[in-house]
CSV table of C-alpha atoms in Angstrom, one decimal:
chain,number,residue,atom,x,y,z
C,1,MET,CA,0.0,0.0,-0.1
C,2,TYR,CA,1.0,3.6,-0.5
C,3,GLY,CA,2.3,5.2,2.8
C,4,ASP,CA,3.9,2.0,4.0
C,5,LEU,CA,7.3,3.3,3.1
C,6,GLY,CA,6.6,6.5,4.8
C,7,SER,CA,5.7,4.8,8.2
C,8,LYS,CA,8.8,2.8,8.0
C,9,LEU,CA,10.7,6.1,7.6
C,10,VAL,CA,9.0,7.5,10.5
C,11,LEU,CA,9.7,4.6,12.7
C,12,GLU,CA,13.4,5.0,11.8
C,13,ALA,CA,13.1,8.6,12.8
C,14,LYS,CA,11.5,7.6,16.2
C,15,ARG,CA,14.3,5.3,16.8
C,16,ALA,CA,16.9,8.0,16.1
C,17,GLN,CA,15.1,10.3,18.6
C,18,GLN,CA,15.1,7.7,21.3
C,19,LEU,CA,18.7,6.9,20.8
C,20,ASN,CA,19.5,10.7,21.1
C,21,ARG,CA,17.6,11.0,24.2
C,22,SER,CA,18.7,8.0,26.1
C,23,SER,CA,22.3,8.1,25.4
C,24,GLY,CA,22.8,11.7,24.8
C,25,ALA,CA,25.6,10.8,22.3
C,26,GLU,CA,25.1,13.2,19.4
C,27,GLN,CA,25.3,10.7,16.7
C,28,LEU,CA,22.9,10.5,14.0
C,29,PRO,CA,22.2,7.0,12.4
C,30,MET,CA,22.7,6.6,8.7
C,31,PHE,CA,20.7,8.8,6.4
C,32,GLN,CA,17.9,6.6,4.8
C,33,ASP,CA,18.9,7.2,1.3
C,34,GLU,CA,17.5,4.0,-0.2
C,35,LEU,CA,14.2,4.4,1.6
C,36,ILE,CA,13.7,8.0,0.7
C,37,ARG,CA,14.5,7.4,-2.9
C,38,ASN,CA,11.8,4.8,-2.9
C,39,ILE,CA,9.3,7.1,-1.3
C,40,ILE,CA,10.1,9.8,-3.8
C,41,LYS,CA,9.7,7.3,-6.6
C,42,GLU,CA,6.3,6.4,-5.2
C,43,VAL,CA,5.3,10.1,-5.1
C,44,GLY,CA,6.3,10.3,-8.8
C,45,GLN,CA,4.1,7.4,-9.6
C,46,LEU,CA,1.3,8.9,-7.6
C,47,SER,CA,1.6,12.2,-9.3
C,48,LYS,CA,1.8,10.5,-12.8
C,49,SER,CA,-1.5,8.8,-12.0
C,50,ALA,CA,-3.0,12.0,-10.8
C,51,GLU,CA,-2.2,13.7,-14.0
C,52,TYR,CA,-3.6,10.8,-15.9
C,53,LEU,CA,-6.8,11.0,-13.9
C,54,THR,CA,-7.0,14.8,-14.6
C,55,ALA,CA,-6.7,14.2,-18.2
C,56,GLN,CA,-9.3,11.6,-18.1
C,57,GLN,CA,-11.8,13.7,-16.3
C,58,GLU,CA,-11.4,16.5,-18.8
C,59,GLU,CA,-12.7,14.1,-21.4
C,60,THR,CA,-15.8,13.2,-19.4
C,61,GLY,CA,-16.3,16.8,-18.2
C,62,PHE,CA,-15.6,16.4,-14.5
C,63,GLN,CA,-18.7,14.4,-14.0
C,64,ASP,CA,-17.3,11.0,-13.0
C,65,LYS,CA,-17.5,10.7,-9.2
C,66,VAL,CA,-15.3,7.6,-9.1
C,67,ALA,CA,-12.6,9.4,-10.9
C,68,ARG,CA,-12.9,12.3,-8.5
C,69,CYS,CA,-12.7,10.0,-5.5
C,70,GLN,CA,-9.6,8.4,-7.1
C,71,TYR,CA,-8.0,11.7,-7.7
C,72,PHE,CA,-8.6,12.9,-4.0
C,73,VAL,CA,-7.2,9.7,-2.7
C,74,THR,CA,-4.2,9.9,-4.7
C,75,LEU,CA,-3.5,13.5,-3.5
C,76,LEU,CA,-4.0,12.3,0.2
C,77,CYS,CA,-1.2,9.6,-0.5
C,78,ILE,CA,1.1,12.3,-1.7
C,79,GLU,CA,0.3,14.5,1.2
C,80,ARG,CA,1.0,11.6,3.6
C,81,ASN,CA,4.3,10.8,2.0
C,82,LYS,CA,5.3,14.5,2.3
C,83,ARG,CA,4.5,14.6,5.8
C,84,CYS,CA,6.6,11.5,6.7
C,85,LEU,CA,9.5,12.9,4.6
C,86,LEU,CA,9.3,16.3,6.4
C,87,ALA,CA,9.0,14.8,9.8
C,88,TYR,CA,12.0,12.7,9.2
C,89,GLN,CA,14.1,15.5,8.0
C,90,LYS,CA,13.0,17.9,10.6
C,91,LEU,CA,14.0,15.6,13.3
C,92,ARG,CA,17.5,15.2,11.8
C,93,SER,CA,17.9,19.0,11.3
C,94,ASP,CA,17.0,19.4,14.9
C,95,ALA,CA,19.6,17.0,16.0
C,96,LEU,CA,22.1,18.8,13.8
C,97,ASP,CA,21.1,22.1,15.4
C,98,THR,CA,21.6,20.7,18.8
C,99,PHE,CA,25.0,19.5,17.7
C,100,THR,CA,26.1,22.8,16.3
C,101,TRP,CA,25.2,24.5,19.6
C,102,ASN,CA,26.8,21.8,21.8
C,103,ARG,CA,30.0,21.4,20.0
C,104,ASN,CA,31.0,23.5,17.1
C,105,GLY,CA,31.0,26.9,18.9
C,106,ILE,CA,33.6,25.7,21.4
C,107,ASP,CA,37.0,27.3,21.5
C,108,PRO,CA,38.6,26.3,18.2
C,109,ILE,CA,35.7,27.3,16.2
C,110,SER,CA,36.8,25.5,13.0
C,111,SER,CA,36.2,22.2,14.6
C,112,LEU,CA,33.4,21.3,12.3
C,113,ASN,CA,35.2,18.4,10.7
C,114,ALA,CA,37.2,17.3,13.6
C,115,ALA,CA,34.1,17.1,15.9
C,116,HIS,CA,31.7,15.4,13.6
C,117,GLN,CA,33.1,12.0,12.9
C,118,GLY,CA,29.8,10.9,11.8
C,119,SER,CA,29.7,13.2,8.7
C,120,ALA,CA,29.5,10.2,6.6
C,121,ASN,CA,26.1,9.6,8.0
C,122,LEU,CA,24.9,12.8,6.7
C,123,SER,CA,23.5,13.4,3.3
C,124,HIS,CA,25.2,15.9,1.1
C,125,HIS,CA,22.4,18.5,1.6
C,126,GLU,CA,22.6,18.0,5.4
C,127,GLN,CA,26.3,18.6,5.4
C,128,GLU,CA,25.7,21.8,3.6
C,129,TYR,CA,23.1,22.8,6.0
C,130,LEU,CA,25.3,21.9,9.0
C,131,LYS,CA,27.9,24.3,7.8
C,132,GLU,CA,25.7,27.0,6.9
C,133,TYR,CA,23.9,26.8,10.4
C,134,ALA,CA,27.2,26.9,12.1
C,135,GLN,CA,27.9,30.0,10.2
C,136,LEU,CA,24.7,31.5,11.3
C,137,VAL,CA,25.5,30.7,15.0
C,138,THR,CA,28.9,32.2,14.6
C,139,ASP,CA,27.4,35.3,13.1
C,140,MET,CA,25.1,35.6,16.0
C,141,LYS,CA,27.8,35.2,18.5
C,142,SER,CA,30.0,37.8,16.9
C,143,GLY,CA,27.1,40.2,16.6
C,144,ASP,CA,25.5,41.9,19.4
C,145,TYR,CA,26.3,39.5,22.1
C,146,THR,CA,30.0,39.0,22.1
C,147,ASP,CA,30.2,39.4,25.8
C,148,ILE,CA,28.2,36.3,26.3
C,149,ASP,CA,29.4,33.0,25.3
C,150,LEU,CA,26.1,31.8,24.0
C,151,SER,CA,27.0,28.3,23.3
C,152,GLY,CA,28.4,27.9,26.9
C,153,SER,CA,27.1,25.7,29.5
C,154,LEU,CA,23.5,26.1,30.4
C,155,THR,CA,23.7,24.9,34.0
C,156,PRO,CA,23.9,28.0,36.3
C,157,PRO,CA,27.2,28.7,37.9
C,158,SER,CA,27.2,27.7,41.6
C,159,ASP,CA,31.0,27.5,42.5
C,160,VAL,CA,33.5,30.0,41.5
C,161,PHE,CA,36.5,27.7,42.0
C,162,ILE,CA,36.4,24.1,41.2
C,163,ASP,CA,38.7,21.1,41.2
C,164,VAL,CA,39.4,19.5,38.0
C,165,ARG,CA,41.2,16.3,37.0
C,166,VAL,CA,42.9,16.0,33.6
C,167,LEU,CA,41.5,13.0,31.7
C,168,LYS,CA,43.5,13.2,28.5
C,169,ASP,CA,46.9,14.3,28.0
C,170,ALA,CA,46.7,17.6,26.0
C,171,GLY,CA,50.0,19.2,26.4
C,172,GLU,CA,50.2,22.9,27.0
C,173,ILE,CA,46.8,24.5,26.3
C,174,GLN,CA,46.4,28.1,26.1
C,175,THR,CA,43.1,29.4,27.6
C,176,GLU,CA,42.2,33.1,27.3
C,177,TYR,CA,43.2,33.5,30.9
C,178,GLY,CA,46.6,31.8,30.9
C,179,VAL,CA,48.6,28.6,30.1
C,180,PHE,CA,48.0,25.2,31.7
C,181,ASN,CA,50.1,22.3,31.4
C,182,LEU,CA,47.7,19.5,31.1
C,183,ILE,CA,49.4,16.3,32.2
C,184,LYS,CA,47.2,13.2,32.5
C,185,ASP,CA,45.8,12.6,36.0
C,186,SER,CA,47.1,15.9,37.5
C,187,GLN,CA,44.6,18.1,39.3
C,188,PHE,CA,44.1,21.6,39.3
C,189,PHE,CA,42.0,24.2,41.5
C,190,VAL,CA,41.0,26.8,39.0
C,191,ARG,CA,38.2,29.3,38.1
C,192,GLN,CA,35.3,27.4,36.6
C,193,ALA,CA,34.8,30.1,33.9
C,194,ASP,CA,38.4,29.4,32.6
C,195,VAL,CA,38.0,25.6,32.2
C,196,GLU,CA,34.4,25.2,31.1
C,197,ARG,CA,35.4,24.8,27.6
C,198,LEU,CA,37.9,22.2,28.4
C,199,ILE,CA,35.3,20.3,30.4
C,200,GLN,CA,32.9,20.3,27.5
C,201,GLN,CA,35.6,19.1,25.1
C,202,GLY,CA,36.3,16.2,27.5
C,203,TYR,CA,39.9,17.1,28.5
C,204,LEU,CA,38.9,17.7,32.0
C,205,GLN,CA,36.7,16.1,34.5
C,206,LYS,CA,35.0,18.2,37.2
C,207,LEU,CA,35.3,17.0,40.7
U,1,MET,CA,17.1,23.9,18.8
U,2,SER,CA,19.7,25.5,20.9
U,3,LEU,CA,17.9,24.6,24.1
U,4,PRO,CA,18.3,20.8,25.0
U,5,TRP,CA,15.0,19.0,25.2
U,6,LYS,CA,15.2,18.4,28.8
U,7,LEU,CA,15.1,22.1,29.7
U,8,ARG,CA,12.4,22.9,27.2
U,9,GLU,CA,9.3,22.5,29.3
U,10,THR,CA,10.5,22.7,33.0
U,11,PHE,CA,13.3,24.0,35.0
U,12,SER,CA,16.4,21.9,36.1
U,13,PRO,CA,16.9,21.6,39.8
U,14,GLU,CA,20.1,23.6,39.4
U,15,GLU,CA,18.1,26.5,37.9
U,16,ILE,CA,15.6,26.3,40.7
U,17,GLN,CA,18.7,26.7,43.1
U,18,PHE,CA,19.9,29.5,41.1
U,19,MET,CA,16.6,31.4,41.5
U,20,VAL,CA,16.5,30.7,45.2
U,21,GLU,CA,20.0,32.0,45.6
U,22,ASN,CA,18.7,35.4,44.7
U,23,GLU,CA,16.4,35.6,47.9
U,24,PRO,CA,17.6,37.8,50.7
U,25,ILE,CA,18.8,36.2,54.0
U,26,LYS,CA,20.3,37.5,57.2
U,27,ILE,CA,23.9,37.2,58.1
U,28,PHE,CA,26.2,38.1,60.9
U,29,PRO,CA,29.2,39.4,59.1
U,30,ARG,CA,32.6,38.8,60.8
U,31,PHE,CA,34.4,41.9,59.2
U,32,THR,CA,33.6,45.5,58.6
U,33,THR,CA,33.3,47.2,55.3
U,34,LYS,CA,31.5,50.3,56.6
U,35,PRO,CA,33.9,53.2,56.0
U,36,SER,CA,35.0,54.4,59.4
U,37,VAL,CA,34.1,58.0,60.1
U,38,ARG,CA,36.1,58.3,63.3
U,39,GLY,CA,39.3,57.1,61.5
U,40,ALA,CA,38.9,59.8,58.9
U,41,ALA,CA,38.6,62.5,61.3
U,42,ARG,CA,41.6,61.5,63.1
U,43,GLY,CA,43.4,61.0,59.9
U,44,GLY,CA,45.0,58.0,61.2
U,45,SER,CA,44.8,54.6,59.8
U,46,ALA,CA,42.1,55.3,57.4
U,47,PRO,CA,42.9,58.6,55.8
U,48,SER,CA,39.7,59.1,53.8
U,49,ALA,CA,36.2,58.5,54.6
U,50,GLN,CA,35.9,56.8,51.2
U,51,PRO,CA,37.1,53.1,51.6
U,52,ARG,CA,39.8,52.1,49.2
U,53,TRP,CA,37.9,49.2,47.9
U,54,LYS,CA,34.2,48.4,47.3
U,55,LEU,CA,32.4,45.3,46.7
U,56,LEU,CA,30.6,45.5,43.3
U,57,THR,CA,27.4,43.7,42.8
U,58,ALA,CA,23.9,44.7,41.5
U,59,ASN,CA,22.9,45.9,44.8
U,60,ASP,CA,25.8,46.7,46.9
U,61,THR,CA,24.7,49.1,49.7
U,62,PRO,CA,24.3,46.5,52.4
U,63,LEU,CA,27.6,44.8,51.4
U,64,ASN,CA,29.5,47.9,51.5
U,65,ASN,CA,28.1,48.8,54.9
U,66,LEU,CA,28.8,45.6,56.9
U,67,VAL,CA,29.6,45.9,60.4
U,68,ALA,CA,30.9,42.9,62.2
U,69,ILE,CA,28.3,41.1,64.4
U,70,GLN,CA,25.6,43.2,63.2
U,71,THR,CA,22.7,41.4,61.1
U,72,THR,CA,22.5,42.5,57.7
U,73,GLN,CA,20.4,41.2,54.8
U,74,VAL,CA,22.2,40.1,51.7
U,75,ALA,CA,21.5,37.9,48.9
U,76,LEU,CA,21.7,34.2,49.7
U,77,TRP,CA,24.4,33.5,47.1
U,78,ILE,CA,26.7,36.0,48.7
U,79,ALA,CA,26.0,34.8,52.0
U,80,LEU,CA,27.1,31.3,51.0
U,81,LEU,CA,30.2,32.6,49.5
U,82,LEU,CA,31.2,34.5,52.5
U,83,LYS,CA,30.2,31.5,54.7
U,84,GLN,CA,32.6,29.2,52.6
U,85,GLN,CA,35.5,31.6,53.5
U,86,GLY,CA,34.5,31.8,57.2
U,87,LYS,CA,33.6,35.6,56.8
U,88,CYS,CA,30.1,35.4,58.2
U,89,SER,CA,27.6,33.2,59.8
U,90,ILE,CA,24.1,32.8,58.4
U,91,VAL,CA,21.0,33.5,60.5
U,92,ALA,CA,18.8,30.5,60.0
U,93,PRO,CA,15.2,31.6,58.9
U,94,GLU,CA,12.5,31.4,61.5
U,95,TRP,CA,10.8,28.4,60.1
U,96,LEU,CA,14.0,26.3,60.1
U,97,ARG,CA,13.7,25.2,63.8
U,98,LEU,CA,12.6,22.2,65.4
U,99,ALA,CA,9.5,23.7,67.0
U,100,GLN,CA,8.5,25.5,63.9
U,101,LEU,CA,8.9,22.4,61.7
U,102,GLN,CA,7.0,20.3,64.1
U,103,LYS,CA,4.2,22.9,64.0
U,104,HIS,CA,4.1,22.6,60.2
U,105,ILE,CA,4.1,18.8,60.5
U,106,ASP,CA,1.2,18.9,63.0
U,107,TYR,CA,-0.7,21.3,60.6
U,108,GLU,CA,0.1,18.9,57.7
U,109,LEU,CA,-1.3,16.0,59.6
U,110,LYS,CA,-4.4,17.7,60.7
U,111,ASN,CA,-5.4,19.1,57.5
U,112,THR,CA,-5.3,16.5,54.9
U,113,GLU,CA,-6.6,18.7,52.3
U,114,ARG,CA,-4.1,21.5,52.3
U,115,PHE,CA,-0.5,22.4,52.5
U,116,SER,CA,1.0,24.3,55.4
U,117,ASP,CA,2.3,27.7,54.4
U,118,LEU,CA,6.0,27.0,54.3
U,119,PRO,CA,8.0,29.6,52.2
U,120,TRP,CA,8.1,28.7,48.4
U,121,ASN,CA,11.7,27.9,48.6
U,122,TRP,CA,11.8,26.0,51.7
U,123,LEU,CA,13.3,22.7,50.3
U,124,VAL,CA,16.2,24.3,48.5
U,125,VAL,CA,17.0,26.7,51.4
U,126,ALA,CA,16.9,23.8,53.8
U,127,GLN,CA,19.2,21.7,51.6
U,128,LEU,CA,21.5,24.6,51.0
U,129,LEU,CA,21.9,25.5,54.6
U,130,PHE,CA,22.2,21.9,55.9
U,131,SER,CA,25.1,21.3,53.6
U,132,LYS,CA,26.9,24.6,53.7
U,133,ALA,CA,26.1,26.2,57.0
U,134,ALA,CA,25.3,23.4,59.2
U,135,ASP,CA,27.1,24.9,62.1
U,136,ASP,CA,24.9,28.0,62.2
U,137,LEU,CA,21.6,26.3,62.7
U,138,HIS,CA,20.0,26.4,66.1
U,139,ASP,CA,19.2,22.9,66.5
U,140,PRO,CA,21.3,19.7,65.6
U,141,VAL,CA,21.3,19.2,62.0
U,142,HIS,CA,20.4,15.5,62.0
U,143,LEU,CA,17.1,16.3,63.8
U,144,LEU,CA,16.3,19.1,61.4
U,145,ARG,CA,17.0,16.9,58.5
U,146,GLY,CA,14.6,14.3,59.9
U,147,LYS,CA,11.8,16.9,60.2
U,148,VAL,CA,12.4,18.3,56.8
U,149,GLN,CA,12.3,14.8,55.4
U,150,ASP,CA,9.1,14.0,57.2
U,151,LEU,CA,7.5,17.2,56.0
U,152,ARG,CA,8.6,16.3,52.4
U,153,GLU,CA,7.1,12.9,52.7
U,154,ILE,CA,3.8,14.1,54.0
U,155,ARG,CA,3.5,16.6,51.4
U,156,LEU,CA,4.5,14.1,48.7
U,157,GLY,CA,1.8,11.7,50.0
U,158,LYS,CA,-0.7,14.6,49.6
U,159,ILE,CA,0.4,15.4,46.1
U,160,GLY,CA,-0.1,11.9,45.2
U,161,GLN,CA,-3.6,12.0,46.6
U,162,GLY,CA,-4.2,15.4,44.8
U,163,LEU,CA,-3.3,13.9,41.3
U,164,LYS,CA,-6.5,11.9,41.5
U,165,HIS,CA,-8.4,15.2,40.9
U,166,LEU,CA,-6.6,16.1,37.7
U,167,ASN,CA,-9.1,17.6,35.3
U,168,GLU,CA,-9.0,19.6,32.1
U,169,SER,CA,-9.7,22.9,33.6
U,170,HIS,CA,-7.9,23.8,36.7
U,171,LEU,CA,-5.8,22.6,39.8
U,172,GLN,CA,-5.3,24.4,43.0
U,173,LEU,CA,-1.9,24.2,44.5
U,174,ASP,CA,-1.8,26.5,47.5
U,175,ASN,CA,1.5,26.7,49.2
U,176,LEU,CA,3.3,24.2,47.2
U,177,SER,CA,7.0,25.0,46.8
U,178,LEU,CA,8.8,25.7,43.7
U,179,LEU,CA,10.8,22.5,43.7
U,180,GLU,CA,7.7,20.4,44.3
U,181,ILE,CA,5.8,22.1,41.4
U,182,ASN,CA,8.8,21.7,39.2
U,183,GLU,CA,8.9,18.0,39.6
U,184,LEU,CA,5.2,17.7,39.1
U,185,ARG,CA,5.2,19.9,36.1
U,186,PRO,CA,5.9,17.6,33.1
U,187,PHE,CA,3.6,14.9,34.4
U,188,VAL,CA,0.6,17.2,35.2
U,189,LEU,CA,0.9,19.4,32.2
U,190,GLY,CA,1.1,16.3,29.9
U,191,VAL,CA,-2.0,14.8,31.5
U,192,MET,CA,-4.1,18.1,31.7
U,193,ASN,CA,-3.3,18.8,28.2
U,194,LYS,CA,-4.4,15.4,26.9
U,195,LEU,CA,-7.7,15.7,29.0
U,196,LYS,CA,-8.2,19.2,27.5
U,197,GLN,CA,-7.9,17.8,24.0
U,198,VAL,CA,-10.2,15.0,24.8
U,199,HIS,CA,-12.6,17.3,26.5
U,200,GLY,CA,-12.6,19.7,23.7
U,201,SER,CA,-13.1,17.3,21.0
U,202,VAL,CA,-16.2,16.0,22.8
U,203,SER,CA,-17.7,19.4,23.4
U,204,GLU,CA,-17.1,20.2,19.7
U,205,ASP,CA,-18.9,17.1,18.7
U,206,GLN,CA,-22.0,17.5,21.0
U,207,PRO,CA,-23.7,20.5,19.3
U,208,ASP,CA,-23.7,18.6,16.0
U,209,GLU,CA,-25.7,15.6,17.4
């Protein structure tokens, strides 16, 4: 039946959403290229039959009730496929937006490729979209709100100074407020504002 | 979206704590920031009436006029910062005493239909003071903790009872604290929205029949 492929796609989207919520790992599953192409093919067939039906109706002078019903149902099928495709795509683009906010804005801004290992999972258009959205975010941050780090942590600050432990060797890292020598398993007592970005990147662990 | 889905429909507990930390609380400072007038007159240790430093915050008048061992009202977050460095002791709020809490508990037990009028931030304040200013409270902390836990459980039970009366139009939650409302919010809003939808569709259908 028409629309079955669409519900398969939506199920796939649902699964991806659940994956995102439970693990918090910002990884998108593969883009369902095959499935989407099949749906589009189906829509093509539907629109062809719709055209055929209109042509037929013009002959009979728009009187045939059965033909009209056929035409209407065909339209509904196209409509449903469109909905499924859009829902799938919207979910993925939401995940990409979240990803841009969580990762890409952080200190080395050009981390787009380094951060997103899963870029093979994205379709060509999605990669384009991700790049442009990251650009938009950067524009916004360098616009009126330069004083605030908009992509920074959303948990309210509670302690000014915190203990951090270094999880990964990173050599000497320059933060805006000074140089740290990050040797694995060493501990620091530092201002939270200085190390927030390093915590987000996974170099440090808050204690 | 830029906001993670967890934060979209309710506050996180950290955000609640952040809001509560803006409330005023009384402290006993252990140091003086008030410019000393006498010193200025003598021209001795403090040459000018203007202090050489000032504490800068949004509302700094009380902070720049602290006198040691004189109660002052400051925001809770400043009080906690000072407390951490041993520069003040916090005056526990009125309701955070054994007798007061016991009264609240009695009230809760007597009136099964309503909540006693604790301040809207009681859970968070109690938790913050227990963990960070335990030595400033009037009564031993373990007893206070017990009472607060009792109160919390009684109220939780009532909340559970109250959920029976969820309907599509309204809900009365007098004297429920922010944290308690916050943990209810996703559930109650979800259920009430669904009820409203169902109700709306029914009342739309009826005139047609």
